[in-house]
PDB file of C-alpha atoms in Angstrom:
ATOM      1  CA  ASP A   1      -5.859  14.032  83.628  1.00  0.00           C
ATOM      2  CA  GLY A   2      -8.738  13.147  85.944  1.00  0.00           C
ATOM      3  CA  ARG A   3      -7.132  14.289  89.209  1.00  0.00           C
ATOM      4  CA  PRO A   4      -9.588  15.741  91.719  1.00  0.00           C
ATOM      5  CA  ALA A   5      -9.635  19.441  92.537  1.00  0.00           C
ATOM      6  CA  CYS A   6      -7.478  20.728  95.378  1.00  0.00           C
ATOM      7  CA  GLU A   7      -9.256  20.760  98.754  1.00  0.00           C
ATOM      8  CA  TYR A   8      -6.825  23.316 100.256  1.00  0.00           C
ATOM      9  CA  CYS A   9      -5.865  21.034 103.120  1.00  0.00           C
ATOM     10  CA  ASN A  10      -2.289  22.428 103.068  1.00  0.00           C
ATOM     11  CA  ASN A  11      -0.717  18.986 103.287  1.00  0.00           C
ATOM     12  CA  CYS A  12       1.159  19.307  99.990  1.00  0.00           C
ATOM     13  CA  LEU A  13       4.665  18.573 101.256  1.00  0.00           C
ATOM     14  CA  ALA A  14       3.655  15.488 103.211  1.00  0.00           C
ATOM     15  CA  GLY A  15       1.839  14.037 100.202  1.00  0.00           C
ATOM     16  CA  CYS A  16      -1.505  15.045  98.764  1.00  0.00           C
ATOM     17  CA  PRO A  17      -4.159  12.901 100.454  1.00  0.00           C
ATOM     18  CA  THR A  18      -6.689  13.526  97.665  1.00  0.00           C
ATOM     19  CA  GLY A  19      -4.328  12.967  94.719  1.00  0.00           C
ATOM     20  CA  ALA A  20      -4.905  16.479  93.355  1.00  0.00           C
ATOM     21  CA  LYS A  21      -1.268  17.589  93.361  1.00  0.00           C
ATOM     22  CA  ALA A  22       0.651  17.063  90.146  1.00  0.00           C
ATOM     23  CA  SER A  23       4.145  15.737  90.738  1.00  0.00           C
ATOM     24  CA  ALA A  24       6.671  13.656  88.854  1.00  0.00           C
ATOM     25  CA  LEU A  25       5.810  10.643  91.012  1.00  0.00           C
ATOM     26  CA  SER A  26       2.031  10.947  90.778  1.00  0.00           C
ATOM     27  CA  VAL A  27       1.668  12.100  87.153  1.00  0.00           C
ATOM     28  CA  LEU A  28       4.794  11.674  85.031  1.00  0.00           C
ATOM     29  CA  TYR A  29       5.994   8.320  86.389  1.00  0.00           C
ATOM     30  CA  PRO A  30       2.718   6.444  85.663  1.00  0.00           C
ATOM     31  CA  LYS A  31       2.509   7.986  82.177  1.00  0.00           C
ATOM     32  CA  ALA A  32       6.103   7.004  81.406  1.00  0.00           C
ATOM     33  CA  VAL A  33       5.511   3.413  82.573  1.00  0.00           C
ATOM     34  CA  ARG A  34       2.353   3.165  80.436  1.00  0.00           C
ATOM     35  CA  ALA A  35       4.407   4.422  77.461  1.00  0.00           C
ATOM     36  CA  GLY A  36       6.962   1.650  77.994  1.00  0.00           C
ATOM     37  CA  ALA A  37       9.658   3.339  80.104  1.00  0.00           C
ATOM     38  CA  GLU A  38      11.631   1.234  82.551  1.00  0.00           C
ATOM     39  CA  PHE A  39      12.808   2.617  85.886  1.00  0.00           C
ATOM     40  CA  ARG A  40      15.756   0.912  87.507  1.00  0.00           C
ATOM     41  CA  THR A  41      15.989   1.866  91.138  1.00  0.00           C
ATOM     42  CA  GLY A  42      19.028   1.325  93.322  1.00  0.00           C
ATOM     43  CA  CYS A  43      21.374   2.048  90.405  1.00  0.00           C
ATOM     44  CA  PHE A  44      24.246   4.517  90.081  1.00  0.00           C
ATOM     45  CA  ALA A  45      25.116   6.009  86.666  1.00  0.00           C
ATOM     46  CA  THR A  46      28.878   6.165  86.089  1.00  0.00           C
ATOM     47  CA  LYS A  47      29.370   7.272  82.468  1.00  0.00           C
ATOM     48  CA  VAL A  48      27.608   8.351  79.290  1.00  0.00           C
ATOM     49  CA  ASN A  49      29.196   6.392  76.443  1.00  0.00           C
ATOM     50  CA  LEU A  50      29.499   7.936  72.982  1.00  0.00           C
ATOM     51  CA  ASP A  51      29.549   6.623  69.449  1.00  0.00           C
ATOM     52  CA  PRO A  52      32.416   7.596  67.079  1.00  0.00           C
ATOM     53  CA  LYS A  53      30.507  10.734  66.048  1.00  0.00           C
ATOM     54  CA  GLY A  54      30.279  11.933  69.656  1.00  0.00           C
ATOM     55  CA  ARG A  55      26.583  11.171  70.162  1.00  0.00           C
ATOM     56  CA  ALA A  56      25.362   9.475  73.334  1.00  0.00           C
ATOM     57  CA  LYS A  57      24.742   5.783  72.682  1.00  0.00           C
ATOM     58  CA  SER A  58      24.524   4.240  76.149  1.00  0.00           C
ATOM     59  CA  VAL A  59      24.921   4.768  79.880  1.00  0.00           C
ATOM     60  CA  SER A  60      27.090   2.633  82.139  1.00  0.00           C
ATOM     61  CA  TYR A  61      25.755   2.120  85.637  1.00  0.00           C
ATOM     62  CA  ILE A  62      26.271   0.013  88.725  1.00  0.00           C
ATOM     63  CA  ASP A  63      23.123  -1.954  89.460  1.00  0.00           C
ATOM     64  CA  GLU A  64      21.698  -2.832  92.875  1.00  0.00           C
ATOM     65  CA  THR A  65      23.863  -5.981  93.045  1.00  0.00           C
ATOM     66  CA  GLY A  66      27.084  -4.031  92.354  1.00  0.00           C
ATOM     67  CA  ALA A  67      27.462  -5.257  88.760  1.00  0.00           C
ATOM     68  CA  LEU A  68      28.569  -2.820  86.047  1.00  0.00           C
ATOM     69  CA  VAL A  69      25.911  -2.659  83.302  1.00  0.00           C
ATOM     70  CA  GLU A  70      25.859  -0.826  79.975  1.00  0.00           C
ATOM     71  CA  GLN A  71      22.382   0.173  78.773  1.00  0.00           C
ATOM     72  CA  GLU A  72      22.090   1.233  75.145  1.00  0.00           C
ATOM     73  CA  SER A  73      19.511   3.884  74.303  1.00  0.00           C
ATOM     74  CA  ARG A  74      18.282   5.876  71.344  1.00  0.00           C
ATOM     75  CA  ILE A  75      17.938   8.939  73.616  1.00  0.00           C
ATOM     76  CA  VAL A  76      19.917   9.778  76.760  1.00  0.00           C
ATOM     77  CA  VAL A  77      18.602  12.456  79.119  1.00  0.00           C
ATOM     78  CA  ILE A  78      20.751  13.725  81.976  1.00  0.00           C
ATOM     79  CA  SER A  79      18.569  15.256  84.662  1.00  0.00           C
ATOM     80  CA  CYS A  80      20.194  14.219  87.908  1.00  0.00           C
ATOM     81  CA  ASN A  81      20.165  17.578  89.814  1.00  0.00           C
ATOM     82  CA  ALA A  82      22.763  20.300  90.369  1.00  0.00           C
ATOM     83  CA  ILE A  83      25.359  17.975  91.893  1.00  0.00           C
ATOM     84  CA  GLU A  84      24.904  14.619  90.164  1.00  0.00           C
ATOM     85  CA  SER A  85      24.504  15.951  86.592  1.00  0.00           C
ATOM     86  CA  PRO A  86      27.958  17.621  86.622  1.00  0.00           C
ATOM     87  CA  ARG A  87      29.414  14.518  88.310  1.00  0.00           C
ATOM     88  CA  LEU A  88      28.143  12.311  85.482  1.00  0.00           C
ATOM     89  CA  LEU A  89      29.254  14.756  82.766  1.00  0.00           C
ATOM     90  CA  LEU A  90      32.757  15.007  84.253  1.00  0.00           C
ATOM     91  CA  LEU A  91      33.037  11.210  84.529  1.00  0.00           C
ATOM     92  CA  SER A  92      31.993  10.856  80.876  1.00  0.00           C
ATOM     93  CA  LYS A  93      35.432  11.512  79.390  1.00  0.00           C
ATOM     94  CA  SER A  94      36.277  10.314  75.895  1.00  0.00           C
ATOM     95  CA  PRO A  95      38.819  11.089  73.158  1.00  0.00           C
ATOM     96  CA  LEU A  96      36.382  13.691  71.812  1.00  0.00           C
ATOM     97  CA  PHE A  97      35.711  15.154  75.275  1.00  0.00           C
ATOM     98  CA  PRO A  98      38.875  14.678  77.365  1.00  0.00           C
ATOM     99  CA  ASP A  99      37.651  17.054  80.113  1.00  0.00           C
ATOM    100  CA  GLY A 100      34.197  15.475  80.349  1.00  0.00           C
ATOM    101  CA  LEU A 101      31.042  15.623  78.283  1.00  0.00           C
ATOM    102  CA  ALA A 102      29.776  19.159  77.525  1.00  0.00           C
ATOM    103  CA  ASN A 103      32.752  20.671  79.381  1.00  0.00           C
ATOM    104  CA  GLY A 104      34.546  22.557  76.610  1.00  0.00           C
ATOM    105  CA  SER A 105      34.452  25.687  78.779  1.00  0.00           C
ATOM    106  CA  GLY A 106      35.889  23.933  81.834  1.00  0.00           C
ATOM    107  CA  LEU A 107      32.981  25.276  83.894  1.00  0.00           C
ATOM    108  CA  VAL A 108      30.904  22.130  84.407  1.00  0.00           C
ATOM    109  CA  GLY A 109      30.540  21.641  88.158  1.00  0.00           C
ATOM    110  CA  LYS A 110      31.813  25.120  89.030  1.00  0.00           C
ATOM    111  CA  ASN A 111      30.051  28.266  90.235  1.00  0.00           C
ATOM    112  CA  LEU A 112      27.180  26.400  91.879  1.00  0.00           C
ATOM    113  CA  MET A 113      24.639  28.832  93.353  1.00  0.00           C
ATOM    114  CA  ARG A 114      23.229  27.554  96.621  1.00  0.00           C
ATOM    115  CA  HIS A 115      19.573  28.078  97.428  1.00  0.00           C
ATOM    116  CA  PRO A 116      19.549  30.270 100.539  1.00  0.00           C
ATOM    117  CA  VAL A 117      16.414  29.879 102.620  1.00  0.00           C
ATOM    118  CA  ARG A 118      15.062  31.815 105.572  1.00  0.00           C
ATOM    119  CA  LEU A 119      12.266  30.216 107.563  1.00  0.00           C
ATOM    120  CA  HIS A 120      10.117  31.957 110.133  1.00  0.00           C
ATOM    121  CA  ALA A 121       7.732  30.065 112.376  1.00  0.00           C
ATOM    122  CA  GLY A 122       5.662  31.028 115.340  1.00  0.00           C
ATOM    123  CA  ILE A 123       3.115  29.829 117.854  1.00  0.00           C
ATOM    124  CA  VAL A 124      -0.290  31.444 117.902  1.00  0.00           C
ATOM    125  CA  PRO A 125      -1.715  31.662 121.425  1.00  0.00           C
ATOM    126  CA  GLY A 126      -5.257  30.461 121.922  1.00  0.00           C
ATOM    127  CA  GLU A 127      -7.418  28.209 119.808  1.00  0.00           C
ATOM    128  CA  ALA A 128      -6.325  27.483 116.240  1.00  0.00           C
ATOM    129  CA  THR A 129      -9.027  28.129 113.674  1.00  0.00           C
ATOM    130  CA  GLU A 130      -9.423  27.239 110.033  1.00  0.00           C
ATOM    131  CA  ASN A 131      -7.733  30.491 108.928  1.00  0.00           C
ATOM    132  CA  TRP A 132      -4.523  28.654 107.980  1.00  0.00           C
ATOM    133  CA  ARG A 133      -6.242  26.539 105.327  1.00  0.00           C
ATOM    134  CA  SER A 134      -4.969  27.252 101.834  1.00  0.00           C
ATOM    135  CA  ALA A 135      -3.018  25.658  99.064  1.00  0.00           C
ATOM    136  CA  SER A 136       0.686  25.353  99.733  1.00  0.00           C
ATOM    137  CA  THR A 137       1.747  28.264  97.562  1.00  0.00           C
ATOM    138  CA  HIS A 138       5.107  28.607  95.940  1.00  0.00           C
ATOM    139  CA  GLY A 139       5.219  31.882  94.070  1.00  0.00           C
ATOM    140  CA  VAL A 140       8.493  32.595  92.287  1.00  0.00           C
ATOM    141  CA  VAL A 141       9.566  35.763  90.514  1.00  0.00           C
ATOM    142  CA  LEU A 142      12.513  35.152  88.228  1.00  0.00           C
ATOM    143  CA  ASP A 143      14.298  38.226  86.953  1.00  0.00           C
ATOM    144  CA  PHE A 144      17.072  37.200  84.592  1.00  0.00           C
ATOM    145  CA  HIS A 145      17.496  40.400  82.614  1.00  0.00           C
ATOM    146  CA  VAL A 146      20.762  42.307  82.701  1.00  0.00           C
ATOM    147  CA  ALA A 147      20.568  44.127  86.018  1.00  0.00           C
ATOM    148  CA  ALA A 148      21.824  47.618  86.708  1.00  0.00           C
ATOM    149  CA  LYS A 149      25.528  47.823  87.505  1.00  0.00           C
ATOM    150  CA  GLY A 150      26.184  46.233  90.879  1.00  0.00           C
ATOM    151  CA  ALA A 151      22.594  45.099  91.435  1.00  0.00           C
ATOM    152  CA  TYR A 152      22.226  41.308  91.323  1.00  0.00           C
ATOM    153  CA  PRO A 153      23.966  40.598  88.015  1.00  0.00           C
ATOM    154  CA  GLY A 154      22.241  37.703  86.320  1.00  0.00           C
ATOM    155  CA  GLY A 155      19.006  38.094  88.263  1.00  0.00           C
ATOM    156  CA  PHE A 156      17.554  36.430  91.325  1.00  0.00           C
ATOM    157  CA  ALA A 157      14.508  34.528  92.540  1.00  0.00           C
ATOM    158  CA  LEU A 158      12.051  35.889  95.085  1.00  0.00           C
ATOM    159  CA  GLU A 159       9.840  33.211  96.602  1.00  0.00           C
ATOM    160  CA  HIS A 160       6.829  33.212  98.854  1.00  0.00           C
ATOM    161  CA  LEU A 161       5.964  29.931 100.537  1.00  0.00           C
ATOM    162  CA  SER A 162       2.886  29.372 102.642  1.00  0.00           C
ATOM    163  CA  TYR A 163       2.641  26.214 104.732  1.00  0.00           C
ATOM    164  CA  GLY A 164       0.206  25.280 107.436  1.00  0.00           C
ATOM    165  CA  PRO A 165       0.315  23.205 110.619  1.00  0.00           C
ATOM    166  CA  ALA A 166       0.508  19.874 108.784  1.00  0.00           C
ATOM    167  CA  THR A 167       3.852  20.890 107.285  1.00  0.00           C
ATOM    168  CA  HIS A 168       5.313  21.963 110.617  1.00  0.00           C
ATOM    169  CA  ALA A 169       4.193  18.685 112.170  1.00  0.00           C
ATOM    170  CA  ILE A 170       6.416  16.696 109.802  1.00  0.00           C
ATOM    171  CA  VAL A 171       9.517  18.901 110.115  1.00  0.00           C
TER     172      VAL A 171
END
């Protein structure tokens, strides 16, 4: 989409100074606005409202002034993250879904898997050279096949992250 090539400055987490990095903010947000989407910041979704057939018809939210607003929509997408999506689904009770939207199993909001992280950092004695320069890599191996008995049932993720001095300066 016309973004420049990566210059391997390893400043990805602090914000790409050249505009090469694709992110929701730098790529998807401008495209959505050009396509007519509205973004309402400072708001707090409280419930997905359904029509008599059980299809999402609107979302109720508290706006930045504290007023309760109902926004009708042809399409409702819930993509709030691992905590807020279950919160919104559980708050969205109705006669058709007395335990919350999409919660027929009773498992919405339960069995959350945390993202354990181990970070190692060090100080290199002497003069720093350009050897650290690279793209901020994030390699993930997802293995979701049925594992052998007793060995990570359901799979796991193995990640390799490589960050340079610019990242450590902002931490």
